[in-house]
Coordinates of C-alpha atoms in Angstrom, one line a residue:
M1 CA -3.9 9.9 -17.0
F2 CA -1.1 8.1 -18.4
E3 CA -3.7 5.5 -20.6
E4 CA -1.7 5.6 -23.6
Q5 CA 1.5 5.2 -23.2
A6 CA -0.1 2.5 -20.5
K7 CA -2.7 0.9 -22.6
P8 CA 0.2 -1.4 -25.0
L9 CA 1.6 -2.9 -22.1
F10 CA -1.8 -4.8 -21.3
P11 CA -2.2 -8.3 -22.8
S12 CA -4.8 -8.8 -25.5
D13 CA -6.8 -10.8 -24.3
Q14 CA -7.2 -8.5 -20.4
P15 CA -8.9 -5.5 -21.0
Y16 CA -6.9 -1.8 -19.7
G17 CA -8.1 -0.5 -16.1
C18 CA -7.5 -1.7 -12.4
P19 CA -8.2 -3.7 -9.9
L20 CA -4.8 -5.4 -13.0
Q21 CA -5.5 -9.4 -12.9
A22 CA -2.2 -11.7 -12.9
G23 CA -0.4 -11.8 -15.8
H24 CA 2.6 -10.9 -18.3
Y25 CA 2.4 -7.5 -19.5
G26 CA 4.9 -5.4 -22.0
G27 CA 6.3 -5.7 -24.7
E28 CA 9.7 -4.7 -26.9
N29 CA 10.7 -2.2 -28.6
M30 CA 7.3 -0.2 -27.8
Q31 CA 8.4 3.8 -28.3
I32 CA 6.6 5.4 -25.8
P33 CA 6.5 10.0 -26.8
I34 CA 7.3 12.0 -24.1
P35 CA 7.3 15.7 -24.6
D36 CA 10.1 18.0 -25.1
M37 CA 12.1 19.4 -22.0
G38 CA 14.5 20.7 -23.3
S39 CA 18.2 20.7 -24.6
I40 CA 19.8 20.8 -20.9
A41 CA 17.0 18.1 -19.7
R42 CA 18.5 16.5 -22.8
L43 CA 21.6 16.2 -22.2
I44 CA 21.0 15.2 -19.0
V45 CA 18.8 11.9 -19.4
S46 CA 20.4 11.0 -22.4
G47 CA 21.6 7.2 -22.5
K48 CA 20.0 4.0 -21.7
Y49 CA 19.2 2.6 -18.4
R50 CA 17.8 -0.4 -17.1
T51 CA 15.8 -1.6 -14.2
E52 CA 13.9 -4.0 -12.0
L53 CA 11.5 -3.2 -9.6
E54 CA 9.4 -6.1 -7.4
L55 CA 6.6 -5.4 -4.9
V56 CA 6.6 -6.3 -1.8
V57 CA 4.0 -7.5 0.6
D58 CA 4.1 -8.7 3.5
R59 CA 7.4 -10.3 2.5
T60 CA 5.5 -11.7 -0.7
V61 CA 6.5 -10.4 -4.4
V62 CA 3.8 -9.8 -5.4
A63 CA 4.7 -8.9 -8.8
C64 CA 8.0 -8.1 -10.4
Y65 CA 9.3 -5.6 -12.7
K66 CA 12.1 -5.5 -15.7
V67 CA 12.4 -1.7 -17.4
W68 CA 15.4 -1.6 -20.3
A69 CA 14.5 2.1 -21.7
E70 CA 16.9 4.4 -24.3
M71 CA 16.3 8.7 -23.9
R72 CA 17.4 9.8 -27.1

């Protein structure tokens, strides 16, 4: 469904798909195309964003994600 956006985040030595293997995923200065949302929506969501997420199973962190994004 989101292969075009997600595949570049996978390490070159790991196949794209599930289940995910342990490793570091991501990249720097990646551009991900987002469909046009119209001028009003663009004004609302434009800006710089940073988030950190942790996936916790039975009180154990099994994955963490850091995302920095800029919407223009």
